[in-house]
């Protein structure tokens, strides 16, 4: 008898194939079940395991109502601000995420945002799609040279360090802020700033790589943005909740910031359309991890966690441990 699995949103073909082969699986083709639909199908299918993503929040009330036969809820993604981990612990429900496997692609995407924001990619693209036809002079539409500019990394975890490795290749000095200073082998020459405010003041490009969730809402607030150098750049591939968007819109509109590159927003997918009206913002719809290889690897890693728990072991990427 195969174990019983619910997959709460569409996954890549390779992940779906492994789910079908290893489980009695119910696979949703949609964008992510809401709590009511999830509770219904997990119960009627008598699921042992759940595979889900950030579009299916596991809030306290939902966790409390999940049936006892569900042994693990494995999330596809490294961020877990959509999961009430404390509630999962209370109900002894194993929950897991998928760290490591997306570091390289999210770091690549961060460089894409840095380059696109500094080099005015959105404006150039728009000119081409409108037919170009007008000559530009040597001082028209100038961007910022990336090499030699200091990159400030907020959150020097695995993704932050992968960004730093790439930025070194672009000739960018690196500063970072973490609560605690890293050992030298992890710093690789990057300078530590004791506060986010100090980092904001000293860098030319600020890249946000902090986890979302309680205590991190709007840590890049109006005061932090004001401390950034005039003409500097902000990029965010982490979570929209980390940034005060109203203050960011004002800083971009006034020209205090030269540009921003944004992959994440508050209230996704219904992001604040005022960003789309600004020429100095490069926008993406939360695609940092979106490559075939990485999305496959994320799904496989989530299934590895499910396999472990159903075999009586601890999930390798457990979000709480007894
Ligand atoms: C995912 C992400 O696309 O890993 C994360 O935290 O934000 C993205 O890589 C998303 O979470 C999929 O559920």
Short mmCIF file of C-alpha atoms and ligand atoms in Angstrom, two decimals:
data_model
loop_
_atom_site.label_atom_id
_atom_site.label_comp_id
_atom_site.label_asym_id
_atom_site.label_seq_id
_atom_site.Cartn_x
_atom_site.Cartn_y
_atom_site.Cartn_z
CA UNK A 1 0.00 0.00 0.00
CA UNK A 2 1.42 3.33 -1.05
CA UNK A 3 1.27 6.27 1.34
CA UNK A 4 -1.31 8.94 0.56
CA UNK A 5 -0.26 12.39 -0.59
CA UNK A 6 -2.01 15.66 -1.42
CA UNK A 7 -0.19 18.10 -3.69
CA UNK A 8 -1.89 21.45 -3.12
CA UNK A 9 -0.71 23.26 -6.27
CA UNK A 10 0.66 22.43 -9.68
CA UNK A 11 4.27 21.22 -9.59
CA UNK A 12 6.76 20.50 -12.39
CA UNK A 13 6.26 17.36 -14.46
CA UNK A 14 9.26 15.56 -12.90
CA UNK A 15 7.97 16.22 -9.38
CA UNK A 16 4.44 15.18 -10.32
CA UNK A 17 5.80 11.96 -11.84
CA UNK A 18 7.66 11.07 -8.64
CA UNK A 19 4.55 11.89 -6.59
CA UNK A 20 2.39 9.62 -8.76
CA UNK A 21 4.95 6.81 -8.70
CA UNK A 22 5.55 6.82 -4.95
CA UNK A 23 2.14 7.72 -3.55
CA UNK A 24 -1.59 7.46 -3.86
CA UNK A 25 -1.52 11.08 -4.89
CA UNK A 26 -4.16 13.74 -5.40
CA UNK A 27 -2.51 16.43 -7.52
CA UNK A 28 -4.03 19.87 -7.80
CA UNK A 29 -3.55 21.54 -11.17
CA UNK A 30 -4.35 24.96 -9.74
CA UNK A 31 -2.40 27.82 -8.24
CA UNK A 32 -2.55 26.71 -4.59
CA UNK A 33 -5.52 25.55 -2.55
CA UNK A 34 -7.04 27.80 0.05
CA UNK A 35 -7.39 26.57 3.63
CA UNK A 36 -10.95 25.26 3.24
CA UNK A 37 -10.16 23.28 0.08
CA UNK A 38 -6.98 21.96 1.65
CA UNK A 39 -8.70 20.75 4.81
CA UNK A 40 -11.39 19.08 2.69
CA UNK A 41 -9.08 17.13 0.41
CA UNK A 42 -6.53 16.19 3.10
CA UNK A 43 -9.41 14.75 5.14
CA UNK A 44 -11.32 12.94 2.37
CA UNK A 45 -8.11 11.53 0.85
CA UNK A 46 -6.90 10.48 4.34
CA UNK A 47 -3.54 11.99 3.43
CA UNK A 48 -0.35 11.03 5.24
CA UNK A 49 1.54 13.89 3.65
CA UNK A 50 0.98 17.30 2.10
CA UNK A 51 3.12 19.05 -0.50
CA UNK A 52 2.32 22.74 -0.76
CA UNK A 53 3.78 26.17 -1.48
CA UNK A 54 3.65 29.75 -0.30
CA UNK A 55 0.27 30.38 -1.93
CA UNK A 56 -1.31 28.00 0.59
CA UNK A 57 -0.91 29.59 4.04
CA UNK A 58 -0.83 27.21 7.00
CA UNK A 59 -2.22 29.55 9.63
CA UNK A 60 -2.77 28.55 13.27
CA UNK A 61 -6.49 27.78 12.74
CA UNK A 62 -5.75 25.64 9.68
CA UNK A 63 -3.02 23.67 11.44
CA UNK A 64 -5.37 23.08 14.38
CA UNK A 65 -8.00 21.59 12.06
CA UNK A 66 -5.72 19.30 10.06
CA UNK A 67 -6.55 15.63 10.71
CA UNK A 68 -4.18 13.56 12.88
CA UNK A 69 -3.39 11.14 10.01
CA UNK A 70 -1.43 13.94 8.29
CA UNK A 71 2.17 13.43 9.39
CA UNK A 72 4.05 16.04 7.40
CA UNK A 73 3.38 19.25 5.50
CA UNK A 74 6.35 19.85 3.20
CA UNK A 75 6.57 23.32 1.70
CA UNK A 76 8.26 24.00 -1.64
CA UNK A 77 10.43 27.09 -1.03
CA UNK A 78 13.03 28.27 1.44
CA UNK A 79 10.88 31.00 3.02
CA UNK A 80 8.29 29.82 5.54
CA UNK A 81 6.49 32.97 6.59
CA UNK A 82 3.26 31.34 5.33
CA UNK A 83 3.53 28.60 8.00
CA UNK A 84 2.68 28.95 11.68
CA UNK A 85 5.58 26.81 12.88
CA UNK A 86 4.66 27.22 16.55
CA UNK A 87 1.18 25.83 15.83
CA UNK A 88 2.73 22.92 13.91
CA UNK A 89 4.94 22.17 16.90
CA UNK A 90 1.96 22.29 19.25
CA UNK A 91 0.10 19.81 17.04
CA UNK A 92 3.23 17.66 16.47
CA UNK A 93 2.88 18.13 12.71
CA UNK A 94 6.24 17.90 10.94
CA UNK A 95 6.80 20.88 8.61
CA UNK A 96 9.75 21.40 6.29
CA UNK A 97 11.13 23.81 3.68
CA UNK A 98 13.63 23.44 0.81
CA UNK A 99 16.86 25.30 1.64
CA UNK A 100 20.11 25.14 -0.37
CA UNK A 101 18.73 24.03 -3.73
CA UNK A 102 17.61 27.49 -4.81
CA UNK A 103 20.59 29.53 -3.59
CA UNK A 104 22.35 29.73 -6.95
CA UNK A 105 19.33 30.68 -9.02
CA UNK A 106 18.08 33.27 -6.53
CA UNK A 107 21.58 34.74 -6.39
CA UNK A 108 21.72 34.87 -10.20
CA UNK A 109 18.39 36.65 -10.20
CA UNK A 110 19.65 39.15 -7.65
CA UNK A 111 22.49 40.07 -10.01
CA UNK A 112 19.96 40.32 -12.81
CA UNK A 113 17.98 42.85 -10.74
CA UNK A 114 21.13 44.77 -9.77
CA UNK A 115 22.27 45.04 -13.37
CA UNK A 116 18.79 45.77 -14.71
CA UNK A 117 18.18 48.52 -12.16
CA UNK A 118 21.61 50.14 -12.53
CA UNK A 119 21.68 49.85 -16.32
CA UNK A 120 18.07 50.95 -16.95
CA UNK A 121 17.03 47.68 -18.56
CA UNK A 122 13.33 48.43 -18.36
CA UNK A 123 13.67 51.78 -20.14
CA UNK A 124 15.88 50.37 -22.90
CA UNK A 125 13.52 47.46 -23.47
CA UNK A 126 10.52 49.78 -23.64
CA UNK A 127 12.29 51.97 -26.23
CA UNK A 128 13.04 48.96 -28.42
CA UNK A 129 9.51 47.58 -28.20
CA UNK A 130 8.16 51.00 -29.15
CA UNK A 131 10.28 50.89 -32.34
CA UNK A 132 13.39 52.99 -31.31
CA UNK A 133 14.06 55.11 -34.48
CA UNK A 134 15.48 58.07 -32.49
CA UNK A 135 19.26 58.49 -32.11
CA UNK A 136 20.65 58.80 -28.61
CA UNK A 137 23.52 61.12 -27.75
CA UNK A 138 26.47 60.21 -25.56
CA UNK A 139 24.88 61.64 -22.48
CA UNK A 140 21.39 60.26 -22.97
CA UNK A 141 19.85 57.61 -20.73
CA UNK A 142 22.98 56.91 -18.72
CA UNK A 143 23.01 54.22 -16.10
CA UNK A 144 25.25 53.48 -13.14
CA UNK A 145 28.51 51.58 -13.45
CA UNK A 146 28.24 48.53 -11.24
CA UNK A 147 31.95 47.72 -10.86
CA UNK A 148 33.50 49.68 -8.03
CA UNK A 149 30.12 50.30 -6.39
CA UNK A 150 29.70 48.87 -2.92
CA UNK A 151 27.07 46.17 -2.51
CA UNK A 152 25.34 46.05 0.86
CA UNK A 153 23.79 42.68 1.70
CA UNK A 154 21.10 42.55 4.36
CA UNK A 155 21.10 38.91 5.48
CA UNK A 156 24.37 37.13 4.72
CA UNK A 157 22.93 33.61 4.81
CA UNK A 158 23.37 31.06 2.06
CA UNK A 159 21.71 33.21 -0.61
CA UNK A 160 23.46 36.39 0.57
CA UNK A 161 26.84 34.65 0.36
CA UNK A 162 26.06 33.32 -3.13
CA UNK A 163 25.22 36.90 -4.17
CA UNK A 164 28.50 38.13 -2.66
CA UNK A 165 30.46 35.51 -4.62
CA UNK A 166 28.94 36.74 -7.87
CA UNK A 167 29.30 40.43 -7.02
CA UNK A 168 33.02 39.94 -6.35
CA UNK A 169 33.32 38.90 -10.00
CA UNK A 170 31.79 42.23 -10.95
CA UNK A 171 34.43 44.07 -8.94
CA UNK A 172 32.05 45.21 -6.22
CA UNK A 173 33.30 45.73 -2.65
CA UNK A 174 30.91 44.01 -0.24
CA UNK A 175 29.44 45.02 3.11
CA UNK A 176 26.79 43.10 5.01
CA UNK A 177 24.58 43.26 8.06
CA UNK A 178 23.65 40.23 10.13
CA UNK A 179 22.85 40.30 13.81
CA UNK A 180 26.12 38.46 14.40
CA UNK A 181 29.36 38.82 12.56
CA UNK A 182 30.31 35.78 10.45
CA UNK A 183 33.62 33.92 10.78
CA UNK A 184 36.23 35.13 8.26
CA UNK A 185 35.90 32.07 6.00
CA UNK A 186 32.26 32.98 5.45
CA UNK A 187 32.90 36.71 5.12
CA UNK A 188 35.42 36.21 2.32
CA UNK A 189 36.57 39.77 2.80
CA UNK A 190 33.11 41.34 3.15
CA UNK A 191 32.87 44.05 5.81
CA UNK A 192 30.35 43.69 8.65
CA UNK A 193 28.08 46.59 9.66
CA UNK A 194 26.67 46.38 13.17
CA UNK A 195 23.32 47.90 12.12
CA UNK A 196 21.13 48.06 9.05
CA UNK A 197 21.29 51.86 9.25
CA UNK A 198 25.09 51.79 9.01
CA UNK A 199 24.89 49.40 6.05
CA UNK A 200 22.36 51.66 4.31
CA UNK A 201 24.65 54.67 4.76
CA UNK A 202 27.78 52.97 3.50
CA UNK A 203 26.62 51.00 0.45
CA UNK A 204 25.64 52.09 -3.07
CA UNK A 205 23.36 49.14 -3.78
CA UNK A 206 21.37 47.47 -1.00
CA UNK A 207 20.23 43.88 -1.59
CA UNK A 208 17.64 42.42 0.78
CA UNK A 209 18.05 38.73 1.64
CA UNK A 210 16.45 38.51 5.09
CA UNK A 211 13.71 35.97 5.88
CA UNK A 212 10.18 37.31 6.20
CA UNK A 213 7.86 36.68 9.11
CA UNK A 214 7.20 38.08 12.57
CA UNK A 215 9.63 40.79 13.65
CA UNK A 216 10.89 41.55 10.14
CA UNK A 217 7.96 43.58 8.76
CA UNK A 218 9.19 46.77 7.08
CA UNK A 219 12.70 46.51 8.48
CA UNK A 220 13.70 48.55 5.44
CA UNK A 221 11.61 51.45 6.65
CA UNK A 222 11.47 55.15 5.83
CA UNK A 223 14.43 55.90 8.10
CA UNK A 224 16.62 53.23 6.49
CA UNK A 225 15.73 54.46 3.00
CA UNK A 226 16.51 58.03 4.05
CA UNK A 227 19.94 56.93 5.24
CA UNK A 228 20.77 55.39 1.87
CA UNK A 229 23.06 57.57 -0.24
CA UNK A 230 21.39 59.84 -2.79
CA UNK A 231 21.47 58.01 -6.12
CA UNK A 232 21.70 54.54 -4.62
CA UNK A 233 19.76 51.41 -5.58
CA UNK A 234 17.59 48.88 -3.71
CA UNK A 235 16.95 45.31 -4.82
CA UNK A 236 14.61 42.84 -3.14
CA UNK A 237 14.25 39.16 -4.02
CA UNK A 238 13.31 38.11 -0.48
CA UNK A 239 9.88 39.23 0.74
CA UNK A 240 7.78 42.31 0.02
CA UNK A 241 6.86 42.52 3.69
CA UNK A 242 10.46 43.53 4.53
CA UNK A 243 10.16 46.94 2.84
CA UNK A 244 7.97 49.98 3.55
CA UNK A 245 6.58 50.25 0.03
CA UNK A 246 5.02 53.67 0.48
CA UNK A 247 8.37 55.09 1.58
CA UNK A 248 10.12 53.27 -1.28
CA UNK A 249 7.70 54.71 -3.85
CA UNK A 250 8.43 58.18 -2.50
CA UNK A 251 12.20 57.64 -2.53
CA UNK A 252 12.05 56.44 -6.15
CA UNK A 253 9.70 59.21 -7.24
CA UNK A 254 11.79 61.97 -5.70
CA UNK A 255 15.01 60.62 -7.22
CA UNK A 256 16.58 60.02 -3.80
CA UNK A 257 17.06 56.46 -5.04
CA UNK A 258 18.37 56.08 -8.59
CA UNK A 259 16.43 52.85 -9.14
CA UNK A 260 15.07 49.63 -7.66
CA UNK A 261 14.87 46.03 -8.79
CA UNK A 262 11.92 44.23 -7.22
CA UNK A 263 10.87 40.59 -7.46
CA UNK A 264 8.64 40.56 -4.37
CA UNK A 265 5.80 42.75 -3.12
CA UNK A 266 3.28 43.16 -0.39
CA UNK A 267 -0.05 41.54 -1.25
CA UNK A 268 1.26 39.49 -4.18
CA UNK A 269 0.07 39.01 -6.84
CA UNK A 270 -1.97 42.21 -6.45
CA UNK A 271 1.14 44.41 -6.17
CA UNK A 272 0.97 48.19 -5.85
CA UNK A 273 0.53 49.39 -9.44
CA UNK A 274 2.24 52.68 -8.65
CA UNK A 275 5.52 50.75 -9.04
CA UNK A 276 4.60 49.96 -12.65
CA UNK A 277 4.24 53.66 -13.42
CA UNK A 278 7.80 54.46 -12.36
CA UNK A 279 10.46 54.25 -15.10
CA UNK A 280 13.29 53.60 -12.64
CA UNK A 281 12.01 50.29 -11.35
CA UNK A 282 12.73 46.89 -12.85
CA UNK A 283 9.90 44.54 -11.92
CA UNK A 284 9.50 40.77 -11.84
CA UNK A 285 6.59 38.62 -10.58
CA UNK A 286 8.38 36.63 -7.82
CA UNK A 287 10.54 34.54 -10.14
CA UNK A 288 13.84 34.34 -8.26
CA UNK A 289 13.85 30.54 -8.11
CA UNK A 290 12.04 30.02 -11.40
CA UNK A 291 14.28 27.78 -13.49
CA UNK A 292 13.40 24.29 -14.60
CA UNK A 293 16.33 22.81 -12.67
CA UNK A 294 15.65 24.67 -9.44
CA UNK A 295 11.89 24.16 -9.38
CA UNK A 296 12.49 20.43 -9.97
CA UNK A 297 15.09 20.37 -7.19
CA UNK A 298 12.77 22.20 -4.79
CA UNK A 299 9.96 19.72 -5.38
CA UNK A 300 12.33 16.76 -5.06
CA UNK A 301 13.71 18.13 -1.81
CA UNK A 302 10.18 18.50 -0.43
CA UNK A 303 9.45 14.88 -1.43
CA UNK A 304 12.70 13.78 0.28
CA UNK A 305 11.39 15.34 3.48
CA UNK A 306 8.08 13.52 3.08
CA UNK A 307 9.83 10.19 2.42
CA UNK A 308 11.95 10.63 5.56
CA UNK A 309 9.02 11.33 7.86
CA UNK A 310 6.88 8.54 6.43
CA UNK A 311 9.84 6.17 6.96
CA UNK A 312 9.89 7.15 10.64
CA UNK A 313 12.88 9.50 10.42
CA UNK A 314 13.09 13.22 11.12
CA UNK A 315 12.61 15.51 8.12
CA UNK A 316 16.09 16.67 7.00
CA UNK A 317 14.75 20.22 6.63
CA UNK A 318 12.42 20.16 9.65
CA UNK A 319 11.29 23.63 10.75
CA UNK A 320 10.94 22.50 14.34
CA UNK A 321 12.70 19.70 16.16
CA UNK A 322 11.61 17.93 19.35
C1 LIG B 1 9.14 30.21 -4.36
C2 LIG B 1 10.30 31.63 -2.57
O1 LIG B 1 8.85 30.53 -5.67
O2 LIG B 1 11.65 29.89 -1.78
C3 LIG B 1 10.99 30.88 -1.50
O3 LIG B 1 10.91 31.30 -0.34
O4 LIG B 1 9.81 32.67 -2.34
C4 LIG B 1 10.24 31.10 -3.97
O5 LIG B 1 11.42 30.45 -4.29
C5 LIG B 1 7.87 30.13 -3.61
O6 LIG B 1 8.01 30.15 -2.25
C6 LIG B 1 7.13 28.88 -4.06
O7 LIG B 1 6.25 28.41 -3.12
#
